mmCIF file of C-alpha atoms in Angstrom:
data_model
loop_
_atom_site.group_PDB
_atom_site.id
_atom_site.type_symbol
_atom_site.label_atom_id
_atom_site.label_comp_id
_atom_site.label_asym_id
_atom_site.label_seq_id
_atom_site.Cartn_x
_atom_site.Cartn_y
_atom_site.Cartn_z
ATOM 1 C CA MET A 1154 99.229 89.087 82.621
ATOM 2 C CA ALA A 1155 96.770 88.720 85.540
ATOM 3 C CA LYS A 1156 93.633 86.720 84.573
ATOM 4 C CA PHE A 1157 91.298 89.818 84.872
ATOM 5 C CA GLU A 1158 92.947 91.578 81.877
ATOM 6 C CA THR A 1159 92.662 88.687 79.765
ATOM 7 C CA THR A 1160 88.585 88.502 80.848
ATOM 8 C CA ASP A 1161 88.947 92.574 79.932
ATOM 9 C CA ASN A 1162 90.421 91.922 76.688
ATOM 10 C CA ILE A 1163 87.711 89.400 75.602
ATOM 11 C CA LEU A 1164 84.521 91.300 76.844
ATOM 12 C CA ILE A 1165 86.013 94.249 74.786
ATOM 13 C CA SER A 1166 86.453 92.096 71.614
ATOM 14 C CA ARG A 1167 82.995 90.539 71.484
ATOM 15 C CA LEU A 1168 81.138 93.266 69.869
ATOM 16 C CA PRO A 1169 83.494 93.775 66.828
ATOM 17 C CA ILE A 1170 83.847 89.876 66.274
ATOM 18 C CA LEU A 1171 80.107 89.347 66.446
ATOM 19 C CA LEU A 1172 79.190 92.600 63.991
ATOM 20 C CA TRP A 1173 81.722 90.911 61.587
ATOM 21 C CA ILE A 1174 80.350 87.092 61.819
ATOM 22 C CA SER A 1175 76.996 88.444 61.270
ATOM 23 C CA LEU A 1176 77.947 90.507 57.790
ATOM 24 C CA VAL A 1177 79.848 86.995 56.799
ATOM 25 C CA TYR A 1178 76.567 85.355 57.931
ATOM 26 C CA VAL A 1179 74.202 87.453 56.050
ATOM 27 C CA ALA A 1180 76.605 87.318 52.780
ATOM 28 C CA THR A 1181 76.981 83.569 52.955
ATOM 29 C CA ILE A 1182 73.189 82.873 53.011
ATOM 30 C CA ILE A 1183 72.663 85.548 50.358
ATOM 31 C CA MET A 1184 75.375 83.787 48.127
ATOM 32 C CA GLN A 1185 74.283 80.220 48.671
ATOM 33 C CA ASN A 1186 70.757 80.850 47.906
ATOM 34 C CA PHE A 1187 71.701 82.674 44.621
ATOM 35 C CA ILE A 1188 73.424 80.146 43.403
ATOM 36 C CA ASP A 1189 71.486 77.018 44.936
ATOM 37 C CA LEU A 1190 68.622 77.567 47.011
ATOM 38 C CA LEU A 1191 69.177 74.922 50.282
ATOM 39 C CA LEU A 1192 66.290 76.280 52.666
ATOM 40 C CA LEU A 1193 67.242 72.904 54.886
ATOM 41 C CA ASN A 1194 70.758 73.779 54.865
ATOM 42 C CA SER A 1195 70.171 77.212 55.344
ATOM 43 C CA LEU A 1196 68.351 76.689 58.476
ATOM 44 C CA ILE A 1197 71.078 74.027 59.762
ATOM 45 C CA PHE A 1198 73.650 76.678 59.125
ATOM 46 C CA THR A 1199 71.687 79.241 60.860
ATOM 47 C CA PHE A 1200 71.598 77.156 63.717
ATOM 48 C CA THR A 1201 75.107 76.223 63.893
ATOM 49 C CA PHE A 1202 75.879 80.182 63.493
ATOM 50 C CA ILE A 1203 73.676 81.074 66.633
ATOM 51 C CA VAL A 1204 75.749 78.242 68.635
ATOM 52 C CA HIS A 1205 78.812 79.786 67.103
ATOM 53 C CA ALA A 1206 77.595 83.510 67.904
ATOM 54 C CA LEU A 1207 77.080 82.120 71.345
ATOM 55 C CA LEU A 1208 79.822 81.130 72.173
ATOM 56 C CA HIS A 1209 81.633 83.921 71.013
ATOM 57 C CA TRP A 1210 79.612 85.739 73.498
ATOM 58 C CA HIS A 1211 80.421 83.559 76.301
ATOM 59 C CA SER A 1212 84.067 83.143 75.303
ATOM 60 C CA HIS A 1213 85.464 85.236 78.332
ATOM 61 C CA ARG A 1214 84.122 82.566 80.559
ATOM 62 C CA ILE A 1215 84.604 79.483 78.558
ATOM 63 C CA MET A 1216 88.439 80.410 77.895
ATOM 64 C CA SER A 1217 88.926 81.341 81.303
ATOM 65 C CA THR A 1218 88.980 77.748 81.795
ATOM 66 C CA LYS A 1219 89.048 75.732 78.653
ATOM 67 C CA ALA A 1220 90.449 77.814 76.176
ATOM 68 C CA TRP A 1221 91.468 74.472 73.846
ATOM 69 C CA LEU A 1222 87.916 73.235 73.828
ATOM 70 C CA TYR A 1223 86.759 76.502 73.074
ATOM 71 C CA PHE A 1224 89.143 76.748 69.808
ATOM 72 C CA ILE A 1225 88.486 73.047 68.915
ATOM 73 C CA VAL A 1226 84.366 73.446 69.051
ATOM 74 C CA GLN A 1227 84.233 76.671 67.409
ATOM 75 C CA GLY A 1228 86.883 75.165 64.512
ATOM 76 C CA GLY A 1229 84.255 72.241 64.077
ATOM 77 C CA LEU A 1230 81.425 74.378 63.954
ATOM 78 C CA ILE A 1231 83.180 76.439 61.193
ATOM 79 C CA PHE A 1232 84.065 73.661 59.041
ATOM 80 C CA ILE A 1233 80.276 71.981 59.416
ATOM 81 C CA SER A 1234 79.147 75.347 58.409
ATOM 82 C CA ALA A 1235 81.065 75.500 55.351
ATOM 83 C CA LEU A 1236 79.842 71.816 54.470
ATOM 84 C CA LEU A 1237 76.266 72.830 54.639
ATOM 85 C CA VAL A 1238 76.669 75.881 52.376
ATOM 86 C CA PRO A 1239 79.153 74.698 49.734
ATOM 87 C CA ASP A 1240 78.981 77.055 47.007
ATOM 88 C CA SER A 1241 79.530 79.959 49.744
ATOM 89 C CA SER A 1242 82.040 77.994 52.051
ATOM 90 C CA PRO A 1243 84.750 80.184 50.979
ATOM 91 C CA ALA A 1244 82.998 82.994 52.640
ATOM 92 C CA VAL A 1245 82.747 80.893 55.825
ATOM 93 C CA LEU A 1246 86.225 79.705 55.697
ATOM 94 C CA ILE A 1247 87.882 83.025 55.000
ATOM 95 C CA GLY A 1248 85.016 85.109 57.094
ATOM 96 C CA PHE A 1249 85.228 82.657 60.410
ATOM 97 C CA LEU A 1250 88.622 81.004 60.593
ATOM 98 C CA PRO A 1251 90.605 84.310 60.931
ATOM 99 C CA MET A 1252 88.498 85.295 63.933
ATOM 100 C CA LEU A 1253 89.868 82.344 65.990
ATOM 101 C CA VAL A 1254 93.495 83.460 64.884
ATOM 102 C CA GLY A 1255 92.858 86.982 66.173
ATOM 103 C CA GLN A 1256 90.952 85.830 69.610
ATOM 104 C CA SER A 1257 94.006 83.700 69.953
ATOM 105 C CA ILE A 1258 96.338 86.743 69.998
ATOM 106 C CA GLY A 1259 94.221 88.491 72.152
ATOM 107 C CA PHE A 1260 93.983 85.116 74.780
ATOM 108 C CA TYR A 1261 97.517 83.545 74.551
ATOM 109 C CA TYR A 1262 100.481 85.571 75.749
ATOM 110 C CA LYS A 1263 102.596 82.517 74.419
ATOM 111 C CA LYS A 1264 103.427 82.314 70.519
ATOM 112 C CA GLU A 1265 103.570 78.676 70.672
ATOM 113 C CA ASN A 1266 99.587 78.478 71.445
ATOM 114 C CA ILE A 1267 99.015 81.063 68.944
ATOM 115 C CA LEU A 1268 100.850 79.277 66.263
ATOM 116 C CA LEU A 1269 99.141 75.797 67.092
ATOM 117 C CA VAL A 1270 95.567 77.871 66.690
ATOM 118 C CA VAL A 1271 96.859 79.222 63.126
ATOM 119 C CA LEU A 1272 97.886 75.689 62.075
ATOM 120 C CA TYR A 1273 94.720 74.753 63.294
ATOM 121 C CA CYS A 1274 92.575 76.899 61.128
ATOM 122 C CA VAL A 1275 95.006 76.185 58.220
ATOM 123 C CA PHE A 1276 94.258 72.720 58.387
ATOM 124 C CA LEU A 1277 90.396 73.187 58.524
ATOM 125 C CA PHE A 1278 90.840 75.269 55.750
ATOM 126 C CA PHE A 1279 92.525 72.989 53.595
ATOM 127 C CA TYR A 1280 90.787 69.988 54.447
ATOM 128 C CA ALA A 1281 87.487 71.666 53.967
ATOM 129 C CA LEU A 1282 88.288 72.717 50.401
ATOM 130 C CA LEU A 1283 89.662 69.325 49.351
ATOM 131 C CA TYR A 1284 86.690 67.791 51.123
ATOM 132 C CA LEU A 1285 84.161 69.956 48.719
ATOM 133 C CA GLY A 1286 86.097 69.132 45.921
ATOM 134 C CA ASP A 1287 88.486 70.143 43.290
ATOM 135 C CA ARG A 1288 88.050 74.251 42.774
ATOM 136 C CA HIS A 1289 89.940 76.295 40.150
ATOM 137 C CA ASP A 1290 89.944 79.281 42.190
ATOM 138 C CA LEU A 1291 92.122 77.573 44.887
ATOM 139 C CA VAL A 1292 95.065 79.517 44.381
ATOM 140 C CA LEU A 1293 92.948 82.671 44.766
ATOM 141 C CA LEU A 1294 91.487 81.273 47.913
ATOM 142 C CA ILE A 1295 94.749 80.582 49.407
ATOM 143 C CA ALA A 1296 95.984 83.842 48.881
ATOM 144 C CA LEU A 1297 92.970 85.575 50.111
ATOM 145 C CA PHE A 1298 92.657 83.325 53.047
ATOM 146 C CA ILE A 1299 96.331 84.557 53.892
ATOM 147 C CA LEU A 1300 95.707 87.995 53.295
ATOM 148 C CA MET A 1301 92.775 87.713 55.880
ATOM 149 C CA VAL A 1302 94.733 85.987 58.840
ATOM 150 C CA ILE A 1303 97.277 88.600 58.277
ATOM 151 C CA LEU A 1304 95.006 91.668 58.238
ATOM 152 C CA VAL A 1305 93.184 90.094 61.226
ATOM 153 C CA GLY A 1306 96.425 89.299 63.343
ATOM 154 C CA ALA A 1307 97.673 92.657 62.814
ATOM 155 C CA TYR A 1308 94.533 94.490 63.773
ATOM 156 C CA ALA A 1309 93.972 92.001 66.963
ATOM 157 C CA LEU A 1310 97.579 92.543 67.787
ATOM 158 C CA LEU A 1311 97.250 96.269 67.804
ATOM 159 C CA PHE A 1312 93.556 95.838 69.240
ATOM 160 C CA PHE A 1313 94.563 94.213 72.338
ATOM 161 C CA GLN A 1314 97.947 96.253 72.807
ATOM 162 C CA GLN A 1315 95.498 99.138 73.289
ATOM 163 C CA VAL A 1316 93.504 97.192 75.464
ATOM 164 C CA ASN A 1317 96.237 95.983 77.699
ATOM 165 C CA ALA A 1318 97.550 99.461 77.824
ATOM 166 C CA ARG A 1319 94.254 100.885 78.890
ATOM 167 C CA VAL A 1320 93.977 97.967 81.667
ATOM 168 C CA ARG A 1321 97.617 99.107 82.720
ATOM 169 C CA THR A 1322 96.347 102.722 83.072
ATOM 170 C CA GLN A 1323 93.505 101.735 85.061
ATOM 171 C CA LEU A 1324 95.518 99.538 87.201
ATOM 172 C CA TYR A 1325 98.119 102.602 87.847
ATOM 173 C CA LEU A 1326 95.270 105.109 88.590
ATOM 174 C CA LYS A 1327 93.588 102.632 91.005
ATOM 175 C CA ASP A 1328 97.355 102.190 92.856
ATOM 176 C CA LEU A 1329 97.567 106.117 92.224
ATOM 177 C CA GLU A 1330 94.239 106.815 94.193
ATOM 178 C CA ASN A 1331 95.278 104.236 96.716
ATOM 179 C CA ALA A 1332 98.570 105.766 97.455
ATOM 180 C CA HIS A 1333 97.111 109.542 97.238
ATOM 181 C CA ARG A 1334 94.201 108.146 99.864
ATOM 182 C CA LYS A 1335 97.308 106.795 101.783
ATOM 183 C CA VAL A 1336 98.844 109.981 101.814
ATOM 184 C CA GLU A 1337 96.167 112.045 102.665
ATOM 185 C CA GLU A 1338 95.704 109.450 105.785
ATOM 186 C CA LEU A 1339 99.279 109.699 106.880
ATOM 187 C CA THR A 1340 98.948 113.586 106.357
ATOM 188 C CA LEU A 1341 95.909 113.796 109.050
ATOM 189 C CA MET A 1342 97.792 111.261 111.242
ATOM 190 C CA ASN A 1343 100.581 113.618 111.398
ATOM 191 C CA GLU A 1344 98.521 116.879 111.849
ATOM 192 C CA ARG A 1345 96.588 115.101 114.733
ATOM 193 C CA GLN A 1346 100.094 114.267 116.489
ATOM 194 C CA ARG A 1347 101.192 117.645 115.818
ATOM 195 C CA MET A 1348 98.011 119.529 117.157
ATOM 196 C CA ALA A 1349 98.345 116.706 119.946
ATOM 197 C CA ARG A 1350 101.745 117.967 121.058
ATOM 198 C CA ASP A 1351 101.245 121.675 120.524
ATOM 199 C CA LEU A 1352 98.273 121.129 122.962
ATOM 200 C CA HIS A 1353 99.827 119.039 125.579
ATOM 201 C CA ASP A 1354 102.900 121.383 125.509
ATOM 202 C CA THR A 1355 100.875 124.280 126.253
ATOM 203 C CA LEU A 1356 97.112 123.674 127.506
ATOM 204 C CA ALA A 1357 97.781 120.172 129.313
ATOM 205 C CA GLN A 1358 100.712 121.060 130.917
ATOM 206 C CA GLY A 1359 99.373 124.996 131.714
ATOM 207 C CA LEU A 1360 95.913 123.451 133.256
ATOM 208 C CA ALA A 1361 97.836 120.679 135.052
ATOM 209 C CA GLY A 1362 99.849 123.287 137.157
ATOM 210 C CA LEU A 1363 96.794 125.413 137.560
ATOM 211 C CA ILE A 1364 94.968 122.616 139.279
ATOM 212 C CA MET A 1365 97.868 121.736 141.483
ATOM 213 C CA GLN A 1366 97.910 125.464 142.466
ATOM 214 C CA LEU A 1367 94.042 125.918 143.178
ATOM 215 C CA GLU A 1368 94.208 122.319 145.172
ATOM 216 C CA ALA A 1369 97.022 123.912 147.212
ATOM 217 C CA ALA A 1370 95.191 127.234 147.801
ATOM 218 C CA ASP A 1371 92.006 124.845 148.862
ATOM 219 C CA ALA A 1372 94.052 123.351 151.393
ATOM 220 C CA PHE A 1373 95.261 126.528 152.778
ATOM 221 C CA ILE A 1374 91.877 128.327 152.893
ATOM 222 C CA SER A 1375 90.414 125.054 155.075
ATOM 223 C CA GLN A 1376 93.346 125.402 157.266
ATOM 224 C CA GLY A 1377 92.574 129.426 157.587
ATOM 225 C CA ASN A 1378 95.618 130.377 156.085
ATOM 226 C CA THR A 1379 94.100 133.127 153.879
ATOM 227 C CA PRO A 1380 97.431 135.344 152.970
ATOM 228 C CA ARG A 1381 99.109 132.061 151.694
ATOM 229 C CA SER A 1382 96.033 131.108 149.668
ATOM 230 C CA GLN A 1383 95.765 134.328 148.300
ATOM 231 C CA GLU A 1384 99.427 134.323 147.308
ATOM 232 C CA ILE A 1385 98.753 130.984 145.378
ATOM 233 C CA ILE A 1386 95.487 132.451 143.836
ATOM 234 C CA GLN A 1387 97.532 135.430 142.282
ATOM 235 C CA GLY A 1388 100.479 132.938 141.280
ATOM 236 C CA SER A 1389 97.245 131.029 139.631
ATOM 237 C CA MET A 1390 96.207 133.894 137.887
ATOM 238 C CA SER A 1391 99.966 134.674 136.550
ATOM 239 C CA GLN A 1392 99.942 130.786 135.199
ATOM 240 C CA ALA A 1393 96.502 131.003 133.539
ATOM 241 C CA ARG A 1394 97.628 134.375 131.694
ATOM 242 C CA ARG A 1395 100.899 132.124 130.336
ATOM 243 C CA THR A 1396 98.694 129.307 129.840
ATOM 244 C CA LEU A 1397 96.701 131.455 127.664
ATOM 245 C CA ALA A 1398 99.664 132.939 125.774
ATOM 246 C CA ASP A 1399 101.091 130.019 125.421
ATOM 247 C CA ALA A 1400 97.666 128.196 123.571
ATOM 248 C CA ARG A 1401 97.464 131.306 121.400
ATOM 249 C CA ARG A 1402 101.010 131.063 120.552
ATOM 250 C CA ALA A 1403 100.213 127.166 119.798
ATOM 251 C CA ILE A 1404 97.020 128.320 117.646
ATOM 252 C CA ASP A 1405 99.104 130.842 115.583
ATOM 253 C CA ASN A 1406 101.805 128.011 115.089
ATOM 254 C CA LEU A 1407 99.126 125.758 113.638
ATOM 255 C CA ARG A 1408 97.856 128.362 110.994
ATOM 256 C CA ILE A 1409 100.067 127.638 108.177
ATOM 257 C CA LYS A 1410 100.108 131.507 107.249
ATOM 258 C CA SER A 1411 102.257 132.109 109.993
ATOM 259 C CA VAL A 1412 105.375 130.802 107.868
ATOM 260 C CA GLU A 1413 103.685 130.657 104.367
ATOM 261 C CA GLY A 1414 105.238 133.475 102.560
ATOM 262 C CA MET A 1415 108.315 134.237 104.769
ATOM 263 C CA SER A 1416 111.826 133.460 104.702
ATOM 264 C CA PHE A 1417 113.508 131.526 107.239
ATOM 265 C CA TYR A 1418 115.221 134.555 108.701
ATOM 266 C CA GLU A 1419 111.814 136.187 109.021
ATOM 267 C CA ALA A 1420 110.118 133.510 110.602
ATOM 268 C CA LEU A 1421 112.754 133.526 112.893
ATOM 269 C CA THR A 1422 112.775 137.149 113.765
ATOM 270 C CA TYR A 1423 109.459 137.042 114.432
ATOM 271 C CA GLU A 1424 109.481 134.179 117.029
ATOM 272 C CA ILE A 1425 112.255 135.732 118.525
ATOM 273 C CA ARG A 1426 110.303 139.035 119.228
ATOM 274 C CA ARG A 1427 107.174 137.198 120.455
ATOM 275 C CA PHE A 1428 109.696 135.604 122.734
ATOM 276 C CA ILE A 1429 111.373 138.599 124.177
ATOM 277 C CA GLU A 1430 107.884 140.334 124.276
ATOM 278 C CA ALA A 1431 106.800 137.550 126.434
ATOM 279 C CA THR A 1432 109.523 137.235 129.053
ATOM 280 C CA GLY A 1433 111.762 139.701 128.446
ATOM 281 C CA ILE A 1434 114.764 137.560 128.442
ATOM 282 C CA GLU A 1435 117.485 138.685 126.209
ATOM 283 C CA VAL A 1436 118.472 136.897 122.798
ATOM 284 C CA ASP A 1437 121.412 136.756 120.919
ATOM 285 C CA GLU A 1438 121.219 135.372 117.286
ATOM 286 C CA ASP A 1439 123.741 134.814 114.390
ATOM 287 C CA VAL A 1440 121.691 133.242 111.223
ATOM 288 C CA GLN A 1441 123.554 132.464 108.418
ATOM 289 C CA VAL A 1442 121.396 130.556 106.065
ATOM 290 C CA SER A 1443 121.332 131.064 102.208
ATOM 291 C CA SER A 1444 118.880 128.382 100.717
ATOM 292 C CA ARG A 1445 115.289 128.798 100.820
ATOM 293 C CA LEU A 1446 113.893 126.112 102.962
ATOM 294 C CA SER A 1447 111.074 124.116 102.164
ATOM 295 C CA ARG A 1448 107.646 124.895 103.988
ATOM 296 C CA THR A 1449 108.122 121.587 105.950
ATOM 297 C CA LEU A 1450 111.588 122.334 106.940
ATOM 298 C CA MET A 1451 110.537 125.602 108.064
ATOM 299 C CA GLU A 1452 107.399 124.461 109.763
ATOM 300 C CA GLN A 1453 109.314 121.824 112.049
ATOM 301 C CA SER A 1454 112.335 123.809 112.556
ATOM 302 C CA MET A 1455 110.560 126.659 113.810
ATOM 303 C CA HIS A 1456 108.481 124.488 116.187
ATOM 304 C CA ILE A 1457 111.608 123.092 117.431
ATOM 305 C CA ILE A 1458 113.147 126.125 118.080
ATOM 306 C CA SER A 1459 109.938 127.661 119.744
ATOM 307 C CA GLU A 1460 109.582 124.597 122.013
ATOM 308 C CA CYS A 1461 113.158 125.005 123.064
ATOM 309 C CA LEU A 1462 112.233 128.871 123.751
ATOM 310 C CA THR A 1463 109.077 127.825 125.457
ATOM 311 C CA ASN A 1464 111.234 125.424 127.681
ATOM 312 C CA VAL A 1465 113.572 128.197 128.303
ATOM 313 C CA ALA A 1466 110.800 130.497 129.576
ATOM 314 C CA LYS A 1467 109.114 127.816 131.915
ATOM 315 C CA HIS A 1468 111.653 125.899 133.432
ATOM 316 C CA ALA A 1469 115.500 127.331 132.703
ATOM 317 C CA GLN A 1470 115.451 130.579 135.196
ATOM 318 C CA ALA A 1471 117.661 131.991 132.312
ATOM 319 C CA ASP A 1472 118.293 135.475 131.493
ATOM 320 C CA LYS A 1473 119.954 135.301 128.209
ATOM 321 C CA VAL A 1474 119.485 132.621 125.106
ATOM 322 C CA TRP A 1475 122.197 132.548 122.282
ATOM 323 C CA ILE A 1476 120.661 131.419 118.693
ATOM 324 C CA SER A 1477 123.382 130.089 116.444
ATOM 325 C CA ILE A 1478 122.111 128.538 112.907
ATOM 326 C CA LEU A 1479 124.689 127.935 110.100
ATOM 327 C CA GLU A 1480 124.382 126.443 106.464
ATOM 328 C CA ARG A 1481 127.155 124.136 105.722
ATOM 329 C CA ASN A 1482 127.589 121.399 103.076
ATOM 330 C CA GLY A 1483 123.893 121.278 102.400
ATOM 331 C CA ARG A 1484 122.849 120.887 106.069
ATOM 332 C CA VAL A 1485 121.679 123.240 108.364
ATOM 333 C CA HIS A 1486 123.165 123.523 112.161
ATOM 334 C CA ILE A 1487 121.349 124.996 114.700
ATOM 335 C CA GLU A 1488 122.636 125.747 118.371
ATOM 336 C CA ILE A 1489 120.020 127.138 120.806
ATOM 337 C CA ARG A 1490 122.060 127.676 124.329
ATOM 338 C CA ASP A 1491 120.631 129.410 127.826
ATOM 339 C CA ASN A 1492 122.395 130.231 131.084
ATOM 340 C CA GLY A 1493 120.053 128.851 133.007
ATOM 341 C CA LYS A 1494 119.920 125.961 135.861
ATOM 342 C CA GLY A 1495 120.048 123.128 133.451
ATOM 343 C CA PHE A 1496 118.267 119.773 134.215
ATOM 344 C CA ASN A 1497 118.703 116.076 134.217
ATOM 345 C CA THR A 1498 118.688 114.948 130.820
ATOM 346 C CA GLU A 1499 118.453 111.158 131.908
ATOM 347 C CA LEU A 1500 114.864 111.882 132.662
ATOM 348 C CA ILE A 1501 113.709 112.879 129.000
ATOM 349 C CA GLY A 1502 110.757 110.562 128.264
ATOM 350 C CA LYS A 1503 110.449 109.086 131.696
ATOM 351 C CA GLN A 1504 108.084 111.742 133.390
ATOM 352 C CA PRO A 1505 104.615 111.142 132.416
ATOM 353 C CA GLY A 1506 102.759 114.684 130.771
ATOM 354 C CA HIS A 1507 105.879 116.053 129.524
ATOM 355 C CA TYR A 1508 105.736 116.123 125.943
ATOM 356 C CA GLY A 1509 107.758 119.109 125.099
ATOM 357 C CA ILE A 1510 111.467 117.350 124.367
ATOM 358 C CA LEU A 1511 109.640 114.231 122.976
ATOM 359 C CA GLY A 1512 108.003 116.485 120.887
ATOM 360 C CA ILE A 1513 111.238 117.895 119.588
ATOM 361 C CA GLN A 1514 113.009 114.690 119.026
ATOM 362 C CA GLU A 1515 109.934 113.214 116.730
ATOM 363 C CA ARG A 1516 109.880 116.558 114.737
ATOM 364 C CA ALA A 1517 113.668 116.056 114.003
ATOM 365 C CA ARG A 1518 112.798 112.653 113.099
ATOM 366 C CA LEU A 1519 110.207 114.362 110.429
ATOM 367 C CA ILE A 1520 112.608 116.041 108.575
ATOM 368 C CA GLU A 1521 115.404 113.725 108.902
ATOM 369 C CA GLY A 1522 117.513 115.306 111.333
ATOM 370 C CA GLU A 1523 119.562 114.810 114.469
ATOM 371 C CA ILE A 1524 119.309 116.524 117.870
ATOM 372 C CA LYS A 1525 121.467 116.292 120.721
ATOM 373 C CA ILE A 1526 120.497 117.779 124.263
ATOM 374 C CA SER A 1527 123.025 118.507 126.762
ATOM 375 C CA SER A 1528 122.730 120.345 130.044
ATOM 376 C CA LEU A 1529 124.708 121.285 133.044
ATOM 377 C CA PRO A 1530 123.962 123.571 136.113
ATOM 378 C CA LYS A 1531 125.390 126.485 133.899
ATOM 379 C CA GLY A 1532 122.523 126.014 131.276
ATOM 380 C CA THR A 1533 121.210 123.841 128.405
ATOM 381 C CA GLN A 1534 122.452 123.533 124.876
ATOM 382 C CA VAL A 1535 120.349 121.861 121.998
ATOM 383 C CA PHE A 1536 122.121 120.957 118.824
ATOM 384 C CA LEU A 1537 119.921 120.195 115.460
ATOM 385 C CA GLU A 1538 121.064 119.267 112.442
ATOM 386 C CA PHE A 1539 119.179 118.672 109.008
ATOM 387 C CA PRO A 1540 119.658 118.113 105.472
ATOM 388 C CA VAL A 1541 118.474 121.348 103.534
ATOM 389 C CA HIS A 1542 116.353 119.559 100.706
ATOM 390 C CA LYS A 1543 114.664 117.196 102.627
ATOM 391 C CA GLY A 1544 110.983 117.479 103.199
ATOM 392 C CA ALA A 1545 110.373 119.484 100.255
#
């Protein structure tokens, strides 16, 4: 057990112990002075009781470093107190000594140490009774002492088990809070990365193209080539419209409601329809997915499909796209193929400012998928495979 758990146990146990020993003190004073008035002894007994109570109150500090000294001193104070009030000494011994046994159960987690405290208390009990002289009720006192030790020990065992359970629960709650906070941080980080990918794939690339076109138009204007500059400006206007459309689509993709409540086929159909309306490129689809994909799988896979279609529209110069999606052996297989001009796959990740394919690869890793891209002069093929139940 951790040290602070023990400290909490002792702190929580202080009040019931102080309440009990206070009741024992009052009963002892009344009993002793009812039988034989001993004012000086009562005053000294009161002083020893105060010291005993203060040690109990600060037990969590003393026991953390000098536990054995604490038990020895407390036992000695109880023994002295019993000698000061001989007529009510059984109340002192039976009332105070079992408390030390209960404290040892709460502090020590080794049975050997608890047993030593029990033996120490038994020794003090018998030695005090023998020192005070022959008692006709010795058997009764022994029985009461044993019963008291058993009751206090059982109570202490149950009490500290509950305390330990509470402390463990607090630790688990703290760990859960830390884990929840970490998940929130990772979620926000992933969301920022997702937004960065979408913005780079739309606004950054589109604006970069516009800047280059406008710079070229400015150069032609400086040279007096007005027709060429007008042609470039018209192209820039078209590029600006495409960039705006891409930005709007990226914003739509960021909205969870765009796929929430939809089946995978409905989301795919919606994406294909938008692609056809924006580009006029023919799309041939074959979808055979029976499982209902989780929201995470739908979002990431639809982002990958959308990015592939965007790349076809921007770079492939294709007039037809084939999309095949099959579910087989608990995995989804996606193939996206076009009849465009292709590109050099060795340049993936080496050209600055081009985040589209890198974003596809990153999204595939998020759903523990595998992606393969192959390209020839007659077209490009993208293969994606991922487990159905991942990312739930």
